[in-house]
Amino acid sequence: MKTAMDMDIQYLPGVGPKRAALLKSELEMETVGDLLHLYPFRYIDRSTVQRIAEVIPDQAFIQVRATVLKTRLSAKNGAEVPADKVKYNLVNRLSVIIGDDSGEMEVVFFKGIKWMHGRLVPGSTFLFFGKPQTFNGRINMVHPEVDAPDAVTAGVLTGVYTSTEKLKNSGITGKVMLKLMASALEVVLPSLQETLPGHILKEKGLVPLSYALRQIHFPIDQNALSKATYRLKFEELFYLQLSLLKQKYIRSRSEVGMVMPRVGEAFNACYRSLPYDLTGAQKRVIKEIREDLKSGHQMNRLLQGDVGSGKTMVAVLTALIAVGNGYQACIMAPTEVLAQQHFANISRYLVPTGVKCALLTGSTGAAARRDIHAGLEDGSIGILIGTHALIEDTVNYNALGLAIIDEQHRFGVDQRARLWNKGFQGVHPHVLVMTATPIPRTLAMTLYGDLDVSVIDEMPPGRKPVQTLCVGEGKRHAMHNFIRDEIRKGRQAFIVYPLIFESEKLDYKNLELGYEEIVKAFPLPDYKVAIVHGKQSNEEKNFNMEAFAAGRANILVSTTVIEVGVDVPNASVMVIESAERFGLSQLHQLRGRVGRGAERSYCILMKGQKVSRESQKRLDLMCATENGFEIAEEDMKMRGPGDLEGTQQSGLPITLNIASLARDGAILSDARTYAAHILELDPMLSAPRNAILAAELRKDKYAVKDYSQIS
Ligand code: ADP
Ligand code: MG
């Protein structure tokens, strides 16, 4: 049903076609509702009047009540233009000295000079409101607003809206924006429809929408503003969670899954021959997965676990359950190196089971590929490991029952969808997505709100903490000596260079220079240095990677291609060059490459000459904690959720207008619990009291992308 909110913005009094076109092109506004949903990003408090002596330059905005002491008109060249025979077209600047009982300051005008000069008669008193700045060592204000001395608007907060140069230049100033908002409220409020049911407002103590909208734009005081803000944030997060949870509920009821009731002989054989006990967390997660596989519904589970927490073992055992029930499983890794490493590790675990596994990547030869295709089609290959190659159209499975995706954020949505469609007899395979990028809880609830989430929150026993330190250029020599000592003890070292953009020439230059320097400092025949980067061919990369993994090279110089997954337990040192250029979670991932063996390990963050405060904070945090979740939380606070690694590609399911995942975690948790509670009582939202909820969810803005179902 159309309401005043849906009215085309050009018909709003004060807008018209010209302004409407501007608002559309600059702020993507089409309707009156769009306008009203642009909330002020801050508020100016005009209820206080400062004394001039207390004004500090670079304060946001100030207001003083002062008397005009002296005015001066000057020409372009700075010469004074006498006021008695003023030719205003010669005047370039009006400067006015104003004063109160505490001191004096200058205010300056470059426009509207004639009118201002006539108004600011010496001896008269006004309110001057503006942004103070320092000029020639003195405080002044350029183009302040000038009002009658008693115009103090007690208790009133004035909203400030995002704007653009173009809007300002076309006359849509902050003041005009406020007028448009007032006009929009007048049009909308009389017929405004509440967007939350009464019982929720009551139970959650929320203010009505009409109150919230008025107060967010024109707050009468701080308290009213807080109530309005809370209501709007709650609503936004609540609907986001409600739609995610509803989707999850519908899918878990409607999506048929292949039933896998047994654990099977292969599972047991592998389990019995494990060289270690599973951690409590690994056992718990496998149990959660088993329940899903038995249930008859399709599994869509996210497995989160820090680097080294033992996700591979969980993947293997899960794959073996599928095999034990007569299905096949595939494990997809983001890079060739990782796929190979998985294949090597997993093949070993599979020896006692007799299950056949194969490796399929872009570099698999034609003959081998033919054999693999045949083995998949006749079912003799139980587990296929590989890169994207395993979702190509030519790959046909006999009965794919389970797909495991490692480091999922490297995969696009369509790739996931292609995998889905390789199920068996039209049924989607069960899906287990594994990620080592710890995601803050609030973000996980949002990004993966429609998935079930398992967390491995316990490291295998015997891990020694990685000692992390951050040093400058002066310590480079000491760093080399330290690496020599470690190599003497039989250990190996990674040295990583930033390569944020693969195309950046400068980065490669740094890497090459760094490599030359290292080769000089660690010469043959005593030392062997390998190098890996994205410009090498796959063979070259693999050759060097393997040389290091097998211990034939002491040092591996590389770009971040080694970030994900690579396992060299004998490596005890991770040096990260220009560490200030890396994001927190990337640093964390890199550090996770060491500390995998029994030896004490070290991470040395080399920092450049100029490090911003923000970057230093990141480096300090790295030295202070090894907890990936803590690091992720901080990362989100510093950079905002949109920039977190792992979220760029997938993106947030909806754009938040007022709530923030970084700051409003408590409201989010509350909103999610509450949404779950409502769905529990009324899963399809068909009860009359929930009619508003059902109607709201049908709106476009709540059409959350469903990651698991896109095809
Ligand atoms: P992730 O993929 O989560 O980063 P991996 O599965 O590669 O971690 O495991 C890291 C290392 O820990 C591997 O060498 C693996 O053999 C070992 N590991 C896994 N689970 C256990 C366990 N329960 N006890 C001891 N070692 C384990
Ligand atoms: Mg792994």
Short mmCIF file of N, CA, C and O and ligand atoms in Angstrom, two decimals, residues 311-312 342 406-407 565, ligand 2:
data_model
loop_
_atom_site.label_atom_id
_atom_site.label_comp_id
_atom_site.label_asym_id
_atom_site.label_seq_id
_atom_site.Cartn_x
_atom_site.Cartn_y
_atom_site.Cartn_z
N LYS A 311 40.89 -27.82 12.05
CA LYS A 311 39.68 -27.93 11.24
C LYS A 311 39.79 -29.06 10.22
O LYS A 311 38.79 -29.70 9.90
N THR A 312 41.03 -29.31 9.73
CA THR A 312 41.19 -30.34 8.70
C THR A 312 40.68 -31.70 9.18
O THR A 312 39.99 -32.41 8.45
N HIS A 342 46.37 -30.22 1.51
CA HIS A 342 45.24 -30.99 2.03
C HIS A 342 45.31 -32.43 1.53
O HIS A 342 45.11 -33.37 2.27
N ASP A 406 36.89 -24.78 2.21
CA ASP A 406 37.87 -24.26 3.15
C ASP A 406 38.11 -22.79 2.86
O ASP A 406 38.15 -22.38 1.71
N GLU A 407 38.28 -22.01 3.91
CA GLU A 407 38.56 -20.58 3.77
C GLU A 407 37.54 -19.94 2.83
O GLU A 407 37.87 -19.37 1.81
N GLY A 565 46.54 -21.22 5.37
CA GLY A 565 46.67 -22.68 5.47
C GLY A 565 48.01 -23.38 5.46
O GLY A 565 48.14 -24.43 6.03
MG MG B 2 43.36 -25.33 7.44
#
